[in-house]
Coordinates of C-alpha atoms and ligand atoms in Angstrom, one line a residue:
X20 CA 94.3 110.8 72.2
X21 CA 95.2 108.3 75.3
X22 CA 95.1 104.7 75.2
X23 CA 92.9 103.0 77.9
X24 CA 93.9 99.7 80.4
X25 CA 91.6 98.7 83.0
X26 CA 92.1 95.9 85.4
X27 CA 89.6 94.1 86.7
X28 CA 88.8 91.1 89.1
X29 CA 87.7 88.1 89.2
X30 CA 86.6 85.3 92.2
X31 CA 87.7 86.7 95.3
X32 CA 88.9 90.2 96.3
X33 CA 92.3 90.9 97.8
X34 CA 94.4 89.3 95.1
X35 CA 96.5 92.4 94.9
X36 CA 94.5 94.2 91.7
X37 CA 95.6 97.9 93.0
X38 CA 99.0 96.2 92.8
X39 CA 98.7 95.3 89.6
X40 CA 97.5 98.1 88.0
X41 CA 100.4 100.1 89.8
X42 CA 103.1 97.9 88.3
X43 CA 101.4 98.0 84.6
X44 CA 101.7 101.8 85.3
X45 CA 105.3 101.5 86.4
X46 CA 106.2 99.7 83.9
X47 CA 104.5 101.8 81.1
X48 CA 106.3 104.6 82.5
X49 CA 109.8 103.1 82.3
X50 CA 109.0 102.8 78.4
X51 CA 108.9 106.6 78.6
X52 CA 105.1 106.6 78.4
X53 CA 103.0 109.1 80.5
X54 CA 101.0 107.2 82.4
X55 CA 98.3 108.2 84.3
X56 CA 96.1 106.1 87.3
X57 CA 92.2 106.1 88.4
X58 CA 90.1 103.9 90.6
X59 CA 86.4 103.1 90.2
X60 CA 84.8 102.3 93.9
X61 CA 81.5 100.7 93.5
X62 CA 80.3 101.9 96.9
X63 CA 77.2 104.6 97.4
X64 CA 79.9 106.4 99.4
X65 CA 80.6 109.9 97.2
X66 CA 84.2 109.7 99.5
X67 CA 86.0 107.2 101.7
X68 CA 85.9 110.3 104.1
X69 CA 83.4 109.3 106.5
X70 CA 84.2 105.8 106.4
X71 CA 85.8 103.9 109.8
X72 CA 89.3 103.2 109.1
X73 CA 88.4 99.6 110.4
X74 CA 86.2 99.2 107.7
X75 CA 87.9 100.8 104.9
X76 CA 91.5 101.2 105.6
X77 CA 93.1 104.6 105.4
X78 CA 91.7 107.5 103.7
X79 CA 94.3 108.8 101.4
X80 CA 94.8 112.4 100.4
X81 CA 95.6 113.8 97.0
X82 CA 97.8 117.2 96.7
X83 CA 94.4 118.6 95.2
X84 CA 92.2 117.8 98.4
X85 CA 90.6 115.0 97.5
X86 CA 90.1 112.0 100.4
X87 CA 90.3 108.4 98.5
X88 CA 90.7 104.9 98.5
X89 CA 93.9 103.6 99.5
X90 CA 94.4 102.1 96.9
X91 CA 95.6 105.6 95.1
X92 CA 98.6 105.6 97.9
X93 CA 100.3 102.5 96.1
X94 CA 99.3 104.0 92.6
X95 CA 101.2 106.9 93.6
X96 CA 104.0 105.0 95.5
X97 CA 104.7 102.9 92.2
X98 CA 104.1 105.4 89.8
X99 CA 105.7 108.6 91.7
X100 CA 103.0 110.9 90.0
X101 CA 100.6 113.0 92.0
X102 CA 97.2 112.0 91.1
X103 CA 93.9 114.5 91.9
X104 CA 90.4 114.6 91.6
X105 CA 89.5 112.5 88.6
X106 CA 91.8 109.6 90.3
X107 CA 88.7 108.3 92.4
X108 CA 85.5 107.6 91.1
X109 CA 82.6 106.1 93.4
X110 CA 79.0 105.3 92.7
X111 CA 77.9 108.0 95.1
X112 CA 80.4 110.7 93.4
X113 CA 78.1 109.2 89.8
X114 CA 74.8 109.2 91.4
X115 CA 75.2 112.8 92.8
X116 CA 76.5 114.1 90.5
X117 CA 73.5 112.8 87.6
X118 CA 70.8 113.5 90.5
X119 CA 72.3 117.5 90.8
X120 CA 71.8 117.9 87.0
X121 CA 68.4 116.4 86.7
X122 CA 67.5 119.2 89.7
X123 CA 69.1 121.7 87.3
X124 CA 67.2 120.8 84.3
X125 CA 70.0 119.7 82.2
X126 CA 68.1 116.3 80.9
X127 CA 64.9 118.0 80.2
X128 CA 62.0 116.3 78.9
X129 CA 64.1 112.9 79.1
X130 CA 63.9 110.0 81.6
X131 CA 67.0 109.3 83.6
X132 CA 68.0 105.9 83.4
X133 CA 71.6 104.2 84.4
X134 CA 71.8 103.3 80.6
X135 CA 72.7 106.0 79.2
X136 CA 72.6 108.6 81.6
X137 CA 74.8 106.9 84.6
X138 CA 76.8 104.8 82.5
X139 CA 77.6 108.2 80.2
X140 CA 78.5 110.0 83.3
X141 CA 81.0 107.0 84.2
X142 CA 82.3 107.1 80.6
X143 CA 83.2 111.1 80.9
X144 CA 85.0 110.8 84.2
X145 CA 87.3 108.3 82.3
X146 CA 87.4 111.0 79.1
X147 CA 88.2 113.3 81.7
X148 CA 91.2 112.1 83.7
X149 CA 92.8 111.7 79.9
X150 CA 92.0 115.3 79.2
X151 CA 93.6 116.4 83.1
X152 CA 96.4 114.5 82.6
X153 CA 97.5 114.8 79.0
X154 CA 98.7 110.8 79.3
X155 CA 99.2 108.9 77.0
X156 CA 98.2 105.9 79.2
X157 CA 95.7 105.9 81.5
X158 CA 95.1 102.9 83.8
X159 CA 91.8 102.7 85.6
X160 CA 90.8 99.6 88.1
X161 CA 87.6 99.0 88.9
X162 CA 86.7 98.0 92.5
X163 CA 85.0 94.9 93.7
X164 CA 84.7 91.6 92.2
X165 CA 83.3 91.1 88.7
X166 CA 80.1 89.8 88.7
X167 CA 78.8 92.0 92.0
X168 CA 75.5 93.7 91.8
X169 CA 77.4 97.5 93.2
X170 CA 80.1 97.4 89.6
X171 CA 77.5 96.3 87.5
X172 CA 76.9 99.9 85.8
X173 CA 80.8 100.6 86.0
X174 CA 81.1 97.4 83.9
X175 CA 78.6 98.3 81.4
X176 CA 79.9 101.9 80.8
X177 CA 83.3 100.1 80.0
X178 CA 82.4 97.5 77.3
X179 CA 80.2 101.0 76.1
X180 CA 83.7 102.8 76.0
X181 CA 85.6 100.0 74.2
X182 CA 82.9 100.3 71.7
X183 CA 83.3 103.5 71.2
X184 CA 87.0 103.4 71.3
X185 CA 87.5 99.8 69.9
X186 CA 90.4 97.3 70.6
X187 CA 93.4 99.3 69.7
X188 CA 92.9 101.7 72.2
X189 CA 91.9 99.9 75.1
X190 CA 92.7 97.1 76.9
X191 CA 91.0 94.8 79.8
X192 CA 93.4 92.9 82.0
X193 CA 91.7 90.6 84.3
X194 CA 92.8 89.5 87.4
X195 CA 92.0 86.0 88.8
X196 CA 92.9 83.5 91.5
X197 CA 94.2 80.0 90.8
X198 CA 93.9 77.9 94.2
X199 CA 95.8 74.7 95.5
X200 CA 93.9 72.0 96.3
X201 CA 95.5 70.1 99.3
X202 CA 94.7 66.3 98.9
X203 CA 94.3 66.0 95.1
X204 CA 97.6 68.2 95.1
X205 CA 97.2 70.4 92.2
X206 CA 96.5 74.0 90.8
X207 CA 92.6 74.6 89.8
X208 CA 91.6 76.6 86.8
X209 CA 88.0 77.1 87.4
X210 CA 87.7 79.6 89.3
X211 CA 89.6 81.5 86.6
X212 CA 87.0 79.8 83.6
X213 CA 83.9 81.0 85.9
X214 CA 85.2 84.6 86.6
X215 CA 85.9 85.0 82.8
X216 CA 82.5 83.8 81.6
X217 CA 81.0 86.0 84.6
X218 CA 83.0 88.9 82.6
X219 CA 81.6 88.0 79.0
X220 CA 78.4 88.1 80.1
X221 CA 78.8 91.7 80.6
X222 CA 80.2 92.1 77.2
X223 CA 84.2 92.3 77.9
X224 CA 86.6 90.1 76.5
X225 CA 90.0 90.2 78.7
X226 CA 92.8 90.6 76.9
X227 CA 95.2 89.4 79.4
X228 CA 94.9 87.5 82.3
X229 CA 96.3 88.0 85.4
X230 CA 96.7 84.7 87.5
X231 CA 97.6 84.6 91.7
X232 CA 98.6 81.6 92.2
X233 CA 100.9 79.6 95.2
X234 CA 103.5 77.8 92.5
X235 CA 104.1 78.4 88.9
X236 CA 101.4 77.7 86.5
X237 CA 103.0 75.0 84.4
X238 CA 102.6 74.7 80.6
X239 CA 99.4 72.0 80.8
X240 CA 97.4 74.8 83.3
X241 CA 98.9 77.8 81.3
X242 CA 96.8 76.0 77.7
X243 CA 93.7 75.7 79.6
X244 CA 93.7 79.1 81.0
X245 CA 94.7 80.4 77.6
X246 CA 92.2 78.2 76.2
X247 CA 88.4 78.9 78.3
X248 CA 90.0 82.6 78.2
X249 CA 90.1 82.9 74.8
X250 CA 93.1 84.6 74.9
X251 CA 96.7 83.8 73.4
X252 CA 99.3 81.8 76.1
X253 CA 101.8 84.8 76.4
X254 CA 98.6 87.1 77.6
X255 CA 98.7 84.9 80.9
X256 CA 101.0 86.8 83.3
X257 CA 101.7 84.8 86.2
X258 CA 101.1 86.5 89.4
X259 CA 103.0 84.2 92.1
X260 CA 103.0 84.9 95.8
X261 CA 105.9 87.5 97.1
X262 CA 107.3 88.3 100.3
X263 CA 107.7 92.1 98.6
X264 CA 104.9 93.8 96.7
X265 CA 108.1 95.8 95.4
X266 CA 109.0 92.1 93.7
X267 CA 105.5 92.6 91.2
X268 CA 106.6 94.8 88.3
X269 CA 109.7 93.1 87.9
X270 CA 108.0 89.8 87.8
X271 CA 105.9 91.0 85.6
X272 CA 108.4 92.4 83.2
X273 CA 110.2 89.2 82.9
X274 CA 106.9 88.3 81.2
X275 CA 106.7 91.4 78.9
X276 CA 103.0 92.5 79.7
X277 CA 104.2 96.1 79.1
X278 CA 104.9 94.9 75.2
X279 CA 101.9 92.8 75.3
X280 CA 100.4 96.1 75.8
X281 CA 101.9 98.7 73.5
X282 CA 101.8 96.3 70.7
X283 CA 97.8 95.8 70.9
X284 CA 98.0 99.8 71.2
X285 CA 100.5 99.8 68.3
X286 CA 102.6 102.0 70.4
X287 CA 106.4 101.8 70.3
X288 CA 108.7 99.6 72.1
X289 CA 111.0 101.3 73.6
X290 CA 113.9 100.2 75.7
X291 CA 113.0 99.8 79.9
X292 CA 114.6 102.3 82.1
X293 CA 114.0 99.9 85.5
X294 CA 117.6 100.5 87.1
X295 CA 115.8 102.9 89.9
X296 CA 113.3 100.4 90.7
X297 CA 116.2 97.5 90.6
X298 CA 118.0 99.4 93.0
X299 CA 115.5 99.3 95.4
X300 CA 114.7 95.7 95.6
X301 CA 118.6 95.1 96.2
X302 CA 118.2 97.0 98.7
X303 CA 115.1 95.5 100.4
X304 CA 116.8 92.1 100.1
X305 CA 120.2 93.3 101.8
X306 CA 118.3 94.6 104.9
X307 CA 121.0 93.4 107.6
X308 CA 119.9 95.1 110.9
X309 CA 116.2 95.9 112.2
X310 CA 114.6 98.3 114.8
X311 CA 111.2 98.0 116.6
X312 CA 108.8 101.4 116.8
X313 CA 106.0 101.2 118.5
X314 CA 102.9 102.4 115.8
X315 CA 100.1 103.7 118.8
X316 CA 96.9 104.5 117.5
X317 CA 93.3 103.1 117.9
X318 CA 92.8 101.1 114.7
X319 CA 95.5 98.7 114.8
X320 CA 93.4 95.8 114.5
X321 CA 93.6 96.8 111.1
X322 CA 97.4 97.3 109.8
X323 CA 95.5 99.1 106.6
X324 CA 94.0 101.9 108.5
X325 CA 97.9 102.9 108.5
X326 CA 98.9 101.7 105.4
X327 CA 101.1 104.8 104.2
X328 CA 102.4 105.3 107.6
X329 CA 103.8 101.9 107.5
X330 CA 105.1 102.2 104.2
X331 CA 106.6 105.4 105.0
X332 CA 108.8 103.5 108.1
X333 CA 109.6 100.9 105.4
X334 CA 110.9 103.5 103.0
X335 CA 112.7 105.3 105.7
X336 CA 114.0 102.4 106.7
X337 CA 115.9 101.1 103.2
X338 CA 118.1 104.2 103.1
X339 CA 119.7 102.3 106.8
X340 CA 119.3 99.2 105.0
X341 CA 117.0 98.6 107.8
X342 CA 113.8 96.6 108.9
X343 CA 111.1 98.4 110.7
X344 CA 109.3 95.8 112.5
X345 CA 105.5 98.0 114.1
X346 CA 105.2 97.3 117.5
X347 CA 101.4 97.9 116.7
X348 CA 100.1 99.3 120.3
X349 CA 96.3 100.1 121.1
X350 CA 96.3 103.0 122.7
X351 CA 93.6 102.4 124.8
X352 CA 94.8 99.5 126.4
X353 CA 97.5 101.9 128.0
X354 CA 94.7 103.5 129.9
X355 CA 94.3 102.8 133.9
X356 CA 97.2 101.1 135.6
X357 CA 96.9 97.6 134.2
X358 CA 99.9 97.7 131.5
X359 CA 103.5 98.7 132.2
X360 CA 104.7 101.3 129.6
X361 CA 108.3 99.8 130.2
X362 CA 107.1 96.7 129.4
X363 CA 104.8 97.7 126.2
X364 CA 107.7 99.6 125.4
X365 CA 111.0 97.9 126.1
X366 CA 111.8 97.0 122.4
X367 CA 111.1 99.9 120.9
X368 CA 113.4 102.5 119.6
X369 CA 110.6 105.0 118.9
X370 CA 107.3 105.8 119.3
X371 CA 105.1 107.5 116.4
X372 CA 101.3 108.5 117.2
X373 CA 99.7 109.0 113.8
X374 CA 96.6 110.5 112.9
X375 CA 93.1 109.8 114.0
X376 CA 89.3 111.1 115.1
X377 CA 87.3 111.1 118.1
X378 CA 88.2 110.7 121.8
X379 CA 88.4 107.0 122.4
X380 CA 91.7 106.0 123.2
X381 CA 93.3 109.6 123.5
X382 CA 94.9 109.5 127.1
X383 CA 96.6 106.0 126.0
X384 CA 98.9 108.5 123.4
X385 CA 99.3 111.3 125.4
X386 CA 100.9 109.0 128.1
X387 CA 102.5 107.0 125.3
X388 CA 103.9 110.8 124.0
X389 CA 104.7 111.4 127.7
X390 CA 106.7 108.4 127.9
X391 CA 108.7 109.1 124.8
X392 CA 109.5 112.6 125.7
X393 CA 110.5 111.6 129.3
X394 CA 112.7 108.6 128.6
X395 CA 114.3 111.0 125.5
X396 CA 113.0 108.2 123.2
X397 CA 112.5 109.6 118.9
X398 CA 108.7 110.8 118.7
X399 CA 106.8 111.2 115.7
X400 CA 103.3 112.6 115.9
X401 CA 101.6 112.9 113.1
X402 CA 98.3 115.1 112.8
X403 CA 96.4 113.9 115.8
X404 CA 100.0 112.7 117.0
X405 CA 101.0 116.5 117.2
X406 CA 98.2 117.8 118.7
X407 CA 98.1 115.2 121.5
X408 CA 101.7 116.3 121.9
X409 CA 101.0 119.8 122.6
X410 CA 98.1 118.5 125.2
X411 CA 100.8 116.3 127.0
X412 CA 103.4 119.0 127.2
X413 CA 100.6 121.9 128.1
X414 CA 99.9 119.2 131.1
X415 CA 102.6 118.0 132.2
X416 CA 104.9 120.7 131.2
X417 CA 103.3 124.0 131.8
X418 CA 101.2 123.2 134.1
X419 CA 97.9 123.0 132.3
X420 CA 96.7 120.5 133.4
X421 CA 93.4 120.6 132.2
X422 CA 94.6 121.3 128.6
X423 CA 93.1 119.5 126.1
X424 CA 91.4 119.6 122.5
X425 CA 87.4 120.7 121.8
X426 CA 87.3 117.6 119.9
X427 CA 87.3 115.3 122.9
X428 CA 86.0 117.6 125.4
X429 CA 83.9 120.7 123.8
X430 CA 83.5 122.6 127.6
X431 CA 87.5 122.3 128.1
X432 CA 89.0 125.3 129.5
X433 CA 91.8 125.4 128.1
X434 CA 91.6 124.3 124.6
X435 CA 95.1 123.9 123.5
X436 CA 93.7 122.4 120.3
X437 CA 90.2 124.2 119.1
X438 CA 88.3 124.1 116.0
X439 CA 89.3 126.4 113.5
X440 CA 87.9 129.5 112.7
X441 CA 86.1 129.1 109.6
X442 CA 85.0 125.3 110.6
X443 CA 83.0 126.6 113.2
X444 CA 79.8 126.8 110.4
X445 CA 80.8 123.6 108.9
X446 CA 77.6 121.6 108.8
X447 CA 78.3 118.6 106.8
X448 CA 80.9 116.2 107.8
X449 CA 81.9 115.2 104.3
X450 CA 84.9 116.6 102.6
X451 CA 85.2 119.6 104.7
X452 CA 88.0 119.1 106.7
X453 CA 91.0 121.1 105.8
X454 CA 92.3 119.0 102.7
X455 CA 95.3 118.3 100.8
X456 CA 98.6 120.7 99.9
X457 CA 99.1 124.0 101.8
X458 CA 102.6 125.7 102.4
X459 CA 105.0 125.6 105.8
X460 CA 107.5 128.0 106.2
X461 CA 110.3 126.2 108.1
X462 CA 112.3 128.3 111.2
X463 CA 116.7 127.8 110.0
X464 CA 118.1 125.9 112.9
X465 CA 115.4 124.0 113.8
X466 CA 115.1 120.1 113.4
X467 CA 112.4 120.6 110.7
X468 CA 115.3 122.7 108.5
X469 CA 117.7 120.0 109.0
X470 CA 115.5 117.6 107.8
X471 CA 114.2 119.3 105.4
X472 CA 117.2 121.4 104.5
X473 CA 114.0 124.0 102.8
X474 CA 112.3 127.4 103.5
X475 CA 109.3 126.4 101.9
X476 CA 107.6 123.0 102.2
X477 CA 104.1 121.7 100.7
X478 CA 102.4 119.0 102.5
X479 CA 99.2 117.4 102.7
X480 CA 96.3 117.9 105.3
X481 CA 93.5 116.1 106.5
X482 CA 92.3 117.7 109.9
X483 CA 89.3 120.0 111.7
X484 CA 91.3 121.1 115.1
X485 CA 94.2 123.3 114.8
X486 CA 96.9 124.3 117.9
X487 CA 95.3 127.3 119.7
X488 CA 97.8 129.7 118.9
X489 CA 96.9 132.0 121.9
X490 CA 98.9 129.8 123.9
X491 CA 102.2 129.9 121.8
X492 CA 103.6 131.7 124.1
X493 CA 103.2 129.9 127.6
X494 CA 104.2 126.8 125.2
X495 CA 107.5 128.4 124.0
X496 CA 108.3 130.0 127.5
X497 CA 108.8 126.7 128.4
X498 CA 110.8 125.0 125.8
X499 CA 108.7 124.0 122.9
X500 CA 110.0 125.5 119.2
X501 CA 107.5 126.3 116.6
X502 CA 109.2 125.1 113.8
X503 CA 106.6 125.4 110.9
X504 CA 104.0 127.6 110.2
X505 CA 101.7 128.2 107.5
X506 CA 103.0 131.7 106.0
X507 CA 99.4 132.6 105.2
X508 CA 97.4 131.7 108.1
X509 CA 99.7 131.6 110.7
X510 CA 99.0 128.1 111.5
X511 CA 101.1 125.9 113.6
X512 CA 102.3 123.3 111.2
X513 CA 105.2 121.7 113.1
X514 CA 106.4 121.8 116.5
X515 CA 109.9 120.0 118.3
X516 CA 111.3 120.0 121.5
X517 CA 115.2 120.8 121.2
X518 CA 115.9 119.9 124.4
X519 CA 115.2 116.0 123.2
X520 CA 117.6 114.4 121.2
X521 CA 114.3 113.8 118.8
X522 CA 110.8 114.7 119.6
X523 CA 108.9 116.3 116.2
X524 CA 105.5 116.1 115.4
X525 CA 103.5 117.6 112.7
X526 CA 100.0 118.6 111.6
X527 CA 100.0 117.2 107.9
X528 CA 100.5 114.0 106.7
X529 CA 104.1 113.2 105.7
X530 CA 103.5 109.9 104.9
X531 CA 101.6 110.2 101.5
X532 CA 104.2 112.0 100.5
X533 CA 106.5 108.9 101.0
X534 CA 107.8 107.2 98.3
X535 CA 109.8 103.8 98.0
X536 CA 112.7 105.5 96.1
X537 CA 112.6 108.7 97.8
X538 CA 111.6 108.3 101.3
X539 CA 110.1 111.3 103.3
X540 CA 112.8 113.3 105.5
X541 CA 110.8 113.3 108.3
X542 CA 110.9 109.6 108.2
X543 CA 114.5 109.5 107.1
X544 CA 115.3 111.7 110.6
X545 CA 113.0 109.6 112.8
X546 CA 114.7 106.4 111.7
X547 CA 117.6 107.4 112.0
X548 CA 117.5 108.5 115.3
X549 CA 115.5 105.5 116.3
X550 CA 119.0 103.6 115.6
X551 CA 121.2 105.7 117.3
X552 CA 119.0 105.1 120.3
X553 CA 118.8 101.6 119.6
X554 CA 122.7 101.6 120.4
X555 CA 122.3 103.6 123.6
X556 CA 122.3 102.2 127.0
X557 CA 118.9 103.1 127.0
X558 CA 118.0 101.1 123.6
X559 CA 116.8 98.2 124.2
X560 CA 118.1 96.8 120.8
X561 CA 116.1 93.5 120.1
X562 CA 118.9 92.0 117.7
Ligands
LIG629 N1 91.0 114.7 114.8 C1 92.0 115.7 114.5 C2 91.4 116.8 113.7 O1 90.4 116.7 113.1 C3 93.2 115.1 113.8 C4 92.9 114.6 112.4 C5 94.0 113.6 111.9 O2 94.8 113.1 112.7 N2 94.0 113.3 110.7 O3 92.0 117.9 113.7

């Protein structure tokens, strides 16, 4: 049977809880412990799916299909395990799912209430990602701030499952802010006291006590933590301010929470196998060159609505022991004659169009794209980033020139990019895009095999247009490769121009595959030609 950790938090949100729970789950795992990593979203949402990305930061996909919180993409960076379908739980995903059996009759003759109906319902999707997984540890974190009305039920169903399961299998970490007070110059605790009691009152106890704080605690503030919290000293891990979320688990480890842990499971304490991860942040602090790539979407107001992405250049970037600075460009802005793509562009060593919905903002990337491919600077697309590639080069290329995608323009005549087939009876917008792992088989001699130096790739999807593969010929008579197709479906899964020294783009998402340790090749490719063009005449190499 597993054991049980979930993290909570306490006074404000964004004081890095997803982190947290990450680095517990790292650094279970480097005591040779399965670990295994689920997040509770209090929203009515049953998906992030339809959310805006300016609301909700990237959708992230699971191999399995699933669309969820971002939060899952640092799970799975820190942990390197693919998660699925138990791995996000929301309200809506609860409510639905009770609602659908009361219309089936499975409660007959009873009342549905949220105690114990919803709350049981919560308690078997936590049963259930144990059962999935086979862990031996699984780490949930719930959502939202304790205390708010939306977590309420969530909370309830977990001091339910500590009763069931009692103290030696499961343990609550709470995670807290400690704030500086300019003026009277010090560290302030209550908060911390407030969230804690806010957390009793719902019937949990922490166990340890997570505190973000600007400085070190020091041993007077340390006490009374330890002391309203009812919990021993040691159980305060300090959760100082970084300049690299990378930084966390080892900070954390100099404090021993992961033996904090096992020994209130009564689990064995075995020896840490952290080299791999130690490695890395040597790395991250020896980064002694930089290059700039310009990051064009339509929701970069918010740097989270590309949070893998970026990562993914980061990543990239450590093998070169190099800093990606994100020219972050809005690729609307680039519409009408008022900017200057030289300008916009004149620092950056490559230009990556990610993925994205809707037509606002599309002619801004495909003259972005146009400009990459013309002045034979690296291109990435990604998703939408490939599809608006094969619209600029049907245009300006082929001659097309009204090419374009039924997504922006549903009367287009020559729909380069067209719904799929069996999406054209898709009703509801909600998790029926084409999701998660499907196979490529990559073309030998292509950039695409060098990168990936396989025959067979899986990667993960999360799109309803598809390249219209009656003009794959017209495309290829004039100089663009099809370098990856789905071996089932005959798909178009990646496209290049060879005549470019690196122009690739691809209709998956690379970038969830990403990891810290193991960055993707697609990413490793880009970046590396983004530096060789740094040092051509052509670069404009900021440092
Ligand atoms: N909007 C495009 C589609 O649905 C691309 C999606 C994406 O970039 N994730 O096919």
């Amino acid at each position: 049977m597993a054991k049980f950790v979930f993290v909570t938090g306490g006074v404000c949100s964004g004081l890095g809880k997803g982190i947290t729970a990450s680095s517990i789950a790292l650094l279970l795992k480097a005591k040779g412990y399965k670990v295994f990593m689920q997040k509770f979203d209090p929203y009515m949402n049953v998906d992030p799916g339809t959310m805006s990305p300016i609301q909700h930061g990237e959708v992230f996909v699971t191999a399995d299909g699933c669309e969820t919180d971002l939060d899952l993409g640092h799970y799975e960076r820190f942990i390197d395990e693919e998660l699925n379908y138990t791995s996000n739980i929301t309200n809506g995903k609860i409510y639905s799912s009770v609602i659908e059996k009361e219309r089936r009759g499975d409660f007959l003759g009873a009342t549905i209430q949220i105690v114990p109906h919803i709350s049981n319902e919560i308690k078997n999707k936590i049963y259930e990602a144990a059962k999935t997984s086979e862990a031996d540890i699984v780490i949930t974190e719930i959502g939202g701030t304790v205390g708010d009305i939306e977590s309420s039920v969530m909370m309830e169903a977990l001091r339910q499952f500590r009763l069931e399961q009692g103290r030696e299998n499961t343990l609550f970490v709470h995670t807290t802010l400690v704030p500086y007070l300019f003026g009277s110059n010090e560290l302030k605790t209550k908060p911390t006291q407030n969230s804690v009691i806010e957390l009793r009152r719902l019937g949990i106890q922490p166990d340890i006590i997570v505190t973000r704080a600007p400085l070190d605690l020091g041993n007077a503030i340390r006490a009374k933590i330890a002391l309203f919290g009812s919990i021993p000293e040691k159980n305060i891990i300090e959760a100082k301010d970084v300049n690299n979320i990378y930084e966390i688990p080892i900070n954390f480890h100099r404090q021993q929470i992961e033996d904090i842990i096992l020994n209130q499971f009564g689990l064995k304490i075995t020896k840490s196998n952290l080299t791999f991860w130690e490695d890395l942040l040597d790395k991250v602090n020896h980064l002694d060159q930089e290059i700039e790539i310009a990051l064009v979407g339509k929701y970069v107001e918010l740097e989270d609505a590309y949070l893998s992405v970026k990562e993914a250049l980061k990543h990239a970037g450590y093998q070169f022991l190099t800093k990606v600075k994100i020219n972050w460009v809005d690729s609307e802005k680039l519409e009408g004659s008022r900017v200057s793509l030289d300008e916009v562009f004149q620092h950056s060593s490559g230009i990556l169009v990610p993925g994205g919905f809707g037509s606002r903002g599309i002619e801004g990337k495909i003259l972005a794209c146009q400009y990459a491919r013309e002045h034979k600077i690296p291109y990435l697309g990604i998703c939408l980033g490939m599809q608006i590639a094969v619209i600029e080069f049907a245009r300006h290329v082929c001659g097309i020139s009204d090419a374009s995608s039924t997504e922006f323009d549903e009367a287009c005549k020559s729909p380069v990019i067209d719904l799929m087939a069996d999406q054209k009876s898709v009703v509801n917008k909600g998790g029926t895009l084409r999701l998660g792992n499907y196979p490529c088989q990559i073309k030998k001699g292509t950039l695409a095999y060098q990168d990936y130096q396989q025959d067979l790739i899986l990667e993960r999807h999360r799109h309803r247009y598809e390249f219209n593969n009656q003009y794959m010929e017209i495309l290829k008579a004039n100089g663009m490769v099809f370098s990856g197709i789905n071996p089932d479906s005959g798909l178009v899964e990646i496209i290049e121009l060879p005549k470019h020294p690196h122009f690739i783009a691809c209709q998956f998402h690379p970038e969830f595959k990403s990891r810290p340790t193991k960055a993707h090749p697609l990413f490793v490719s880009f970046i590396e030609s983004a530096i060789q063009y740094a040092k051509t005449e052509n670069g404009k190499k900021t440092n």
